[in-house]
Short mmCIF file of C-alpha atoms in Angstrom, two decimals:
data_model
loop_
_atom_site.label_atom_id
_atom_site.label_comp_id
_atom_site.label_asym_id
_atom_site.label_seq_id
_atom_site.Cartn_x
_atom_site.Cartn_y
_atom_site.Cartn_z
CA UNK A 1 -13.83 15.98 18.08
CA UNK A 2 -11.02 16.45 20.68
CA UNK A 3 -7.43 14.45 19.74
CA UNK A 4 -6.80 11.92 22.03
CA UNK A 5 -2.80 11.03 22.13
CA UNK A 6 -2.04 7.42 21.54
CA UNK A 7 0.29 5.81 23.97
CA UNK A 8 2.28 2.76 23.19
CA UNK A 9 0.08 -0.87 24.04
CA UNK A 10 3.09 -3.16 23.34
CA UNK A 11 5.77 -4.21 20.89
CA UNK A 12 6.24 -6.92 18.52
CA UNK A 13 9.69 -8.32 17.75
CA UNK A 14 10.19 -11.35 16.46
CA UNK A 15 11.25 -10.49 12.49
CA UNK A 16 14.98 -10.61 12.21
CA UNK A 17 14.99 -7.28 9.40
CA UNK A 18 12.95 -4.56 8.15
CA UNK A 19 9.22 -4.96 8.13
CA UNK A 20 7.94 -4.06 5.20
CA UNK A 21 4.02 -5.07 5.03
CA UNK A 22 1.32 -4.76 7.92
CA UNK A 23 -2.23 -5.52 7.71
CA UNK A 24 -4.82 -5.92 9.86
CA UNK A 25 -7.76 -8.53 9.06
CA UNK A 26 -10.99 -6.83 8.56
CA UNK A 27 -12.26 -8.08 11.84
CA UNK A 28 -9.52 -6.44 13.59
CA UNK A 29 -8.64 -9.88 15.13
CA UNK A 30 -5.33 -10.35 13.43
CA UNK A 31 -2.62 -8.48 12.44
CA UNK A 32 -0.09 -9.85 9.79
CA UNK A 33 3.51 -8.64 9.52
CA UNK A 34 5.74 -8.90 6.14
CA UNK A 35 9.41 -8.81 6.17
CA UNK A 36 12.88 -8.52 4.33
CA UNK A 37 13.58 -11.86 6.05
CA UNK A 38 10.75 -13.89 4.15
CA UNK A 39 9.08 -14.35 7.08
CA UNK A 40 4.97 -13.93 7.57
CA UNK A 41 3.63 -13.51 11.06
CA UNK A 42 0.11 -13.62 12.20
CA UNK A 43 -0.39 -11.53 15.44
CA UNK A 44 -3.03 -11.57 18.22
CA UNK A 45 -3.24 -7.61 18.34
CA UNK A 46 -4.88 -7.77 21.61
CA UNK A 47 -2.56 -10.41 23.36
CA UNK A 48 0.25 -9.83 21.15
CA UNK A 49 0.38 -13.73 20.72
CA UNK A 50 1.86 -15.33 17.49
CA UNK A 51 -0.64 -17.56 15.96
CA UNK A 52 1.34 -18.66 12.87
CA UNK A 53 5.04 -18.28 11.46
CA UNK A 54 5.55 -18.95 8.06
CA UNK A 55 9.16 -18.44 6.33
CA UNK A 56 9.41 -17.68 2.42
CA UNK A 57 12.87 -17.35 0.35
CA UNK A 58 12.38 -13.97 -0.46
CA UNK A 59 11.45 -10.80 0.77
CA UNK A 60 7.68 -9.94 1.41
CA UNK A 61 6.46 -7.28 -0.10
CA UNK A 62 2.92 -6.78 0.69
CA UNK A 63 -0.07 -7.88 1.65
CA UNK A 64 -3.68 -7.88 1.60
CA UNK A 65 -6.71 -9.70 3.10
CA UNK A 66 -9.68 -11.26 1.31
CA UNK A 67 -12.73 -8.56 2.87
CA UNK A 68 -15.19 -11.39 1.48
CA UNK A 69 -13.08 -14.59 3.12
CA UNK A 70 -12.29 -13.53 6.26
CA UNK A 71 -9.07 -15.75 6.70
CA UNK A 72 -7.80 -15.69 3.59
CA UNK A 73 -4.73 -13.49 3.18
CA UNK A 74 -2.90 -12.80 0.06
CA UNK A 75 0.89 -12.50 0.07
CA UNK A 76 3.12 -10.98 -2.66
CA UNK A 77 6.96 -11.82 -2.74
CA UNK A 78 10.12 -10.39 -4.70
CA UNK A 79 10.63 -13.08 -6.83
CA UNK A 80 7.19 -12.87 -8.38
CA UNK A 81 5.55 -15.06 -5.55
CA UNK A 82 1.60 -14.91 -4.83
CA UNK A 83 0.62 -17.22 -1.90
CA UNK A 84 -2.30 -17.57 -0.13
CA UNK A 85 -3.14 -18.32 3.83
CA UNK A 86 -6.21 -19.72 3.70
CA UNK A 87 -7.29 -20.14 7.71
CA UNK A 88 -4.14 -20.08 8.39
CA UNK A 89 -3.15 -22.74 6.31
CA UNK A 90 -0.03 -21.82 3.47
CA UNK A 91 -1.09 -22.54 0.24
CA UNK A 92 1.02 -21.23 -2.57
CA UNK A 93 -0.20 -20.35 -6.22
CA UNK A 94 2.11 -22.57 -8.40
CA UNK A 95 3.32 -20.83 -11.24
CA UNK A 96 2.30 -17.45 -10.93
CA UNK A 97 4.44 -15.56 -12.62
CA UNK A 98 3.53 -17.36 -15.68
CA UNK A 99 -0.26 -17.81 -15.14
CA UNK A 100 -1.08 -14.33 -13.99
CA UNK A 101 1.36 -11.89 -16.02
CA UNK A 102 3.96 -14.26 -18.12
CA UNK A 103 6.87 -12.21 -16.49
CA UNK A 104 8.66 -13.17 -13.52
CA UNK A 105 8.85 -9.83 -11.34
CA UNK A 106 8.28 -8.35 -7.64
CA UNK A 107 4.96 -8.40 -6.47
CA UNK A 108 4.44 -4.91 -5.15
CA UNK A 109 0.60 -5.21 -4.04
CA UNK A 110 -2.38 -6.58 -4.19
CA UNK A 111 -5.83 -5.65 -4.01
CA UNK A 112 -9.01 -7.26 -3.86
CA UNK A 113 -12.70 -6.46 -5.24
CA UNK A 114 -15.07 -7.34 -2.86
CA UNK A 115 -18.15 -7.63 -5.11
CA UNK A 116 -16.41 -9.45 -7.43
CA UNK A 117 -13.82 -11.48 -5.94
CA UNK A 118 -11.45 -10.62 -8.72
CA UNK A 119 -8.02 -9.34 -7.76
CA UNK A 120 -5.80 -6.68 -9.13
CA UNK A 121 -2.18 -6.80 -8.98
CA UNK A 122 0.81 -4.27 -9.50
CA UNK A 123 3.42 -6.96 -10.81
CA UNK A 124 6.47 -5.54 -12.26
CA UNK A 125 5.88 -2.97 -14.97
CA UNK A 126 2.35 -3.89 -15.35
CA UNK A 127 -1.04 -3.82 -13.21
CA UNK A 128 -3.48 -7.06 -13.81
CA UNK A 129 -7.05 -7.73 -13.22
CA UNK A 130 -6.73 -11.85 -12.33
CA UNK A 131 -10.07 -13.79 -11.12
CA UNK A 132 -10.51 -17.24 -9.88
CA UNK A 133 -11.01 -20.15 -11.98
CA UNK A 134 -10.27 -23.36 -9.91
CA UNK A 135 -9.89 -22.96 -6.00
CA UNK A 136 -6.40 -21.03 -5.32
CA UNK A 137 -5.79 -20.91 -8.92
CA UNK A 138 -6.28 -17.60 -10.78
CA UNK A 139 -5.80 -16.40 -14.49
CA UNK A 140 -5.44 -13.15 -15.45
CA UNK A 141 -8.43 -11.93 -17.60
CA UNK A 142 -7.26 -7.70 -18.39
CA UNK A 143 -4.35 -5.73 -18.39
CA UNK A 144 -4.61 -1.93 -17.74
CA UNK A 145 -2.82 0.35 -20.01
CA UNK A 146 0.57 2.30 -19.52
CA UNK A 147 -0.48 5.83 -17.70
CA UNK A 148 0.06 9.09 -20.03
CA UNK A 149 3.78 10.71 -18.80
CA UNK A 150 3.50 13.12 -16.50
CA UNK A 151 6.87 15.05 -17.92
CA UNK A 152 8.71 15.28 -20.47
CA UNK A 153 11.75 15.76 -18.36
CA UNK A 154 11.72 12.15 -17.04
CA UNK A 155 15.04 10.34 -17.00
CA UNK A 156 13.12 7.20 -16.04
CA UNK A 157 10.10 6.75 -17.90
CA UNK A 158 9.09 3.06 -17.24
CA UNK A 159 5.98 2.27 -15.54
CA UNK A 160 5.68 1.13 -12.21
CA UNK A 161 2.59 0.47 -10.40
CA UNK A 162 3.46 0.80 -6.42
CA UNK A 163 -0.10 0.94 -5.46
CA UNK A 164 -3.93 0.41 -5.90
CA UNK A 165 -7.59 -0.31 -4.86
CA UNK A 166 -11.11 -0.70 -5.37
CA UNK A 167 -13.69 1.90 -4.99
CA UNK A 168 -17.25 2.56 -5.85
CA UNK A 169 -18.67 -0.80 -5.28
CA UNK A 170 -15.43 -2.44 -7.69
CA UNK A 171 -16.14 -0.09 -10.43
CA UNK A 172 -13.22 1.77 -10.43
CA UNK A 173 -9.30 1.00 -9.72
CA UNK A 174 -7.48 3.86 -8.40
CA UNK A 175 -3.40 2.92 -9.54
CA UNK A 176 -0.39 4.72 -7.78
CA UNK A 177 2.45 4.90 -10.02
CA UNK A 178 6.40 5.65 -9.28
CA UNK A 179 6.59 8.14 -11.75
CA UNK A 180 3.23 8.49 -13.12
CA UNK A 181 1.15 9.87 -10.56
CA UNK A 182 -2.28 8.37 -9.60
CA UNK A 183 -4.68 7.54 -12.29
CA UNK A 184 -8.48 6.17 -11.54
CA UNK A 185 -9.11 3.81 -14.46
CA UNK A 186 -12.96 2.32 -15.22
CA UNK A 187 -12.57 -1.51 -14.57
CA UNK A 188 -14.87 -2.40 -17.70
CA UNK A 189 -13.41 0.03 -20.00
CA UNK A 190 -9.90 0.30 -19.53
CA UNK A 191 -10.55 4.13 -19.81
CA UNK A 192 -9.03 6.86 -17.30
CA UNK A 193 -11.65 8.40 -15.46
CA UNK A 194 -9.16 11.53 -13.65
CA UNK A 195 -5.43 11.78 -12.85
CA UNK A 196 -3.01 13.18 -10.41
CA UNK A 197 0.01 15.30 -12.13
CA UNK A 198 2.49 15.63 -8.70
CA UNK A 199 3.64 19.06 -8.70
CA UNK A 200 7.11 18.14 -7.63
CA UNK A 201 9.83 18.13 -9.97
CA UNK A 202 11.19 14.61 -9.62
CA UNK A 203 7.07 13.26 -10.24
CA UNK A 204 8.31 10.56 -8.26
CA UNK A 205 5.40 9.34 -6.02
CA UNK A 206 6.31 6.04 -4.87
CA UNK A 207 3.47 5.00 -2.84
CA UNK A 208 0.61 2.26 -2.11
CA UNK A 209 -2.66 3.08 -2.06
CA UNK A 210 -5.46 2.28 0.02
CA UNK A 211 -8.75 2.98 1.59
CA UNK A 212 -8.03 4.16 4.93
CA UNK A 213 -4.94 1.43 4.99
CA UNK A 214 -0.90 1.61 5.87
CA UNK A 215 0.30 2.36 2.92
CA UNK A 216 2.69 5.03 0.99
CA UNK A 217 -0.46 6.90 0.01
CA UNK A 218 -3.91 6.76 0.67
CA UNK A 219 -7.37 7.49 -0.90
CA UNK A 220 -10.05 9.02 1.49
CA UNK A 221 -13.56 7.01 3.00
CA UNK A 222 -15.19 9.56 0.75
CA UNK A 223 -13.15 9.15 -2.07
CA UNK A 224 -12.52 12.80 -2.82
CA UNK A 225 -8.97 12.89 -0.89
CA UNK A 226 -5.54 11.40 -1.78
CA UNK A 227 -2.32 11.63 0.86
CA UNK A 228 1.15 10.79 -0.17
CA UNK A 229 4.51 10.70 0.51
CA UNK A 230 6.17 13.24 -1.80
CA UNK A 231 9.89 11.97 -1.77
CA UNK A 232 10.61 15.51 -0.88
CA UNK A 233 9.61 17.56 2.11
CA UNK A 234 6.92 15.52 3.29
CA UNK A 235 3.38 14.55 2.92
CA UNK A 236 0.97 16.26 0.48
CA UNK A 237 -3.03 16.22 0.55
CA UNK A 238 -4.83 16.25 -3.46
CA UNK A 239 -7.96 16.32 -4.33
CA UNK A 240 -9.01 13.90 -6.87
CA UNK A 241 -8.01 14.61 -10.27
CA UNK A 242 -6.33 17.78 -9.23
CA UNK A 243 -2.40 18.09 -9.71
CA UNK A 244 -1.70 21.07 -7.00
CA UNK A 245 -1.97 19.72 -3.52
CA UNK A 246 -4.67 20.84 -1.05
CA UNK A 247 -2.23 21.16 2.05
CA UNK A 248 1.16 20.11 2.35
CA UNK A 249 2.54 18.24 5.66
CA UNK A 250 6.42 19.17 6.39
CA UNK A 251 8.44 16.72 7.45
CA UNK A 252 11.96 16.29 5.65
CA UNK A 253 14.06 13.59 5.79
CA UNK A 254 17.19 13.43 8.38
CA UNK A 255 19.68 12.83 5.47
CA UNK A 256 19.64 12.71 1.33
CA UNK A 257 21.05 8.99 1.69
CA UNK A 258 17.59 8.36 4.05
CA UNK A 259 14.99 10.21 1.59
CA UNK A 260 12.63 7.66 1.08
CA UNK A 261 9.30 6.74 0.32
CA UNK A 262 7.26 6.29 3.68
CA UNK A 263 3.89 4.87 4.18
CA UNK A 264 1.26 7.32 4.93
CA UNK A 265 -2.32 6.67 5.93
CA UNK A 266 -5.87 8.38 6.95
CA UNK A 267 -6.95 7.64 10.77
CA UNK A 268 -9.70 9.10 13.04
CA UNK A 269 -12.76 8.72 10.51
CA UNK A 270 -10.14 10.46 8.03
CA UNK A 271 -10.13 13.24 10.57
CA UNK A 272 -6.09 12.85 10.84
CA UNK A 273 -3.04 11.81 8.94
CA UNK A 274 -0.34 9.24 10.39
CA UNK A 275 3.38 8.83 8.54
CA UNK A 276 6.19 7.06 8.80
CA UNK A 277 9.67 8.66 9.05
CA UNK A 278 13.25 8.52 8.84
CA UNK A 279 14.42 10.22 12.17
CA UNK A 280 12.16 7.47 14.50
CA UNK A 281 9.69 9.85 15.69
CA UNK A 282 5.79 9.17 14.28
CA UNK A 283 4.17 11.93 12.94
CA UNK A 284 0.44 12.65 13.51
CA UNK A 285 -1.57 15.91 11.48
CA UNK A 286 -4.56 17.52 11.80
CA UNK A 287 -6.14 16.46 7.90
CA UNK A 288 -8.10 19.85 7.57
CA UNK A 289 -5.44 22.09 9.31
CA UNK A 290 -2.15 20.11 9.25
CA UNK A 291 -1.11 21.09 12.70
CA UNK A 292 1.05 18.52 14.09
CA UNK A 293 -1.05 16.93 17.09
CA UNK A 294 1.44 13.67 18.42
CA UNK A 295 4.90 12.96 17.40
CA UNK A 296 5.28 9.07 18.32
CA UNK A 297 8.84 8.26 20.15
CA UNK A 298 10.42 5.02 18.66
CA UNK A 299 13.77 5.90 19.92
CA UNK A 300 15.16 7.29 16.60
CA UNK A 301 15.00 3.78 14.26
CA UNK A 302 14.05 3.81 10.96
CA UNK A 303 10.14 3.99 10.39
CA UNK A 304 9.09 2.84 6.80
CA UNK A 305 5.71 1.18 7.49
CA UNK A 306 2.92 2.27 9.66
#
């Protein structure tokens, strides 16, 4: 299939800091924005309309639809916030922090299973399965175990979940750790079905992951692929379970005080890769070659989220 460049549609600017969180509903009819300023905005991709506004008193961090309600849309905050738009209507979950986990921490993403309707949650140092029991009130019902290191020569060894999602029908969670690497656990057993050891030195893999999704890493349609942003030089390709990458995507960062994690995603069919950067220019790879195709002009601003 021949690469078609993508040209710019329009812009969006009504945040007042950093985006940090973009979704699109599964019908591809809205598009929701997260930002350092607390505030939510739903977007009319084709118009580029606002439908809703909603302000919170601390930084959103991420968010994630409902694939089984179509309007529901899950927020997670920095103080430990999880609030719901339900049809565009805020509802928040009172006392989350103490229902779902019992700590008060940043919400770092969310995930729902779509079979089950249960949710899974990367709160603070710990990842929780939470289901329903009363409408818009959930209770946590597992915790996953700490990951095995992945060296010995960690300075930080705490765990932090940055990222996960369903696959195989709910089955599975695939968890994307800081310093960790990736690790597919079996929902009903708690058990770790394959891992990813980073080869880099630093193991630090700070990354969200996602089917096909915006996100600091992300897992392949056909589950057999994982991209991430390696804190390093780049963007780096695994197979599942394997700790060597496949291909490695060059792309440094302008500066040492501007190497950061950067979302990364799958596009085309998983045909391409797309990544944020730090110099303002887009980046766009070939996923079986990793020749550069596109490099997307933003006029040399920061690009964290894509």
């Amino acid at each position: 299939m021949k690469f078609q460049p993508f040209i710019l549609e329009r812009t969006l600017e009504d945040h007042t800091s950093s985006v940090n969180a973009l979704a699109f509903a599964p019908t591809g009819n809205y598009l929701a924005s997260g930002s350092n300023d607390g505030s939510l905005i739903i977007w009319d991709p084709v118009t580029g309309l606002m439908k809703n506004c909603i302000t919170f008193r601390n930084p959103i961090l991420s968010l994630a639809w409902d694939p089984q309600h179509l309007k529901h849309l899950y927020i997670g905050c920095k103080d430990g916030t999880l609030a719901l738009l339900d049809n565009f209507e805020f509802e928040r979950l009172e006392g989350h922090a103490t229902l779902l986990t019992g700590i008060k921490s940043s919400v770092f993403t969310v995930s729902i299973n779509e079979y089950s309707g249960s949710v899974a949650i990367c709160i603070g140092p710990e990842v929780h399965l939470a289901k329903e029991i009363t409408p818009v009130r959930y209770t946590s019902f597992k915790l996953l175990p700490s990951p095995h290191e992945c060296s010995a020569k960690l300075v930080d060894k705490h765990v932090r979940g940055r990222a996960l999602t369903f696959t195989e029908r709910g089955a599975k969670l695939v968890v994307a750790y800081l310093y960790h690497g990736v690790v597919c656990w079996d929902v009903n057993t708690s058990q770790s079905l394959w891992h990813v050891n980073p080869i880099h030195g630093h193991q630090i893999m700070y990354a969200n992951i996602s089917l096909m999704m915006s996100l600091h890493a992300a897992l392949s349609l056909d589950h057999k692929r994982v991209v991430l942003s390696n804190l390093s030089e780049g963007v780096d390709i695994y197979l599942v379970g394997q700790s060597h990458p496949e291909l490695c995507l060059k792309y440094r960062p302008v500066s040492e005080e501007k190497n950061v994690p950067l979302q990364v995603t799958f596009i085309l069919g998983g045909s391409a890769v797309v990544s944020g950067s730090t110099d303002g220019k887009v980046p766009i790879w070939m996923a079986t070659s990793g020749e550069c195709m596109q490099l997307l002009e933003h006029g040399g601003r920061f690009l964290f989220v894509v």
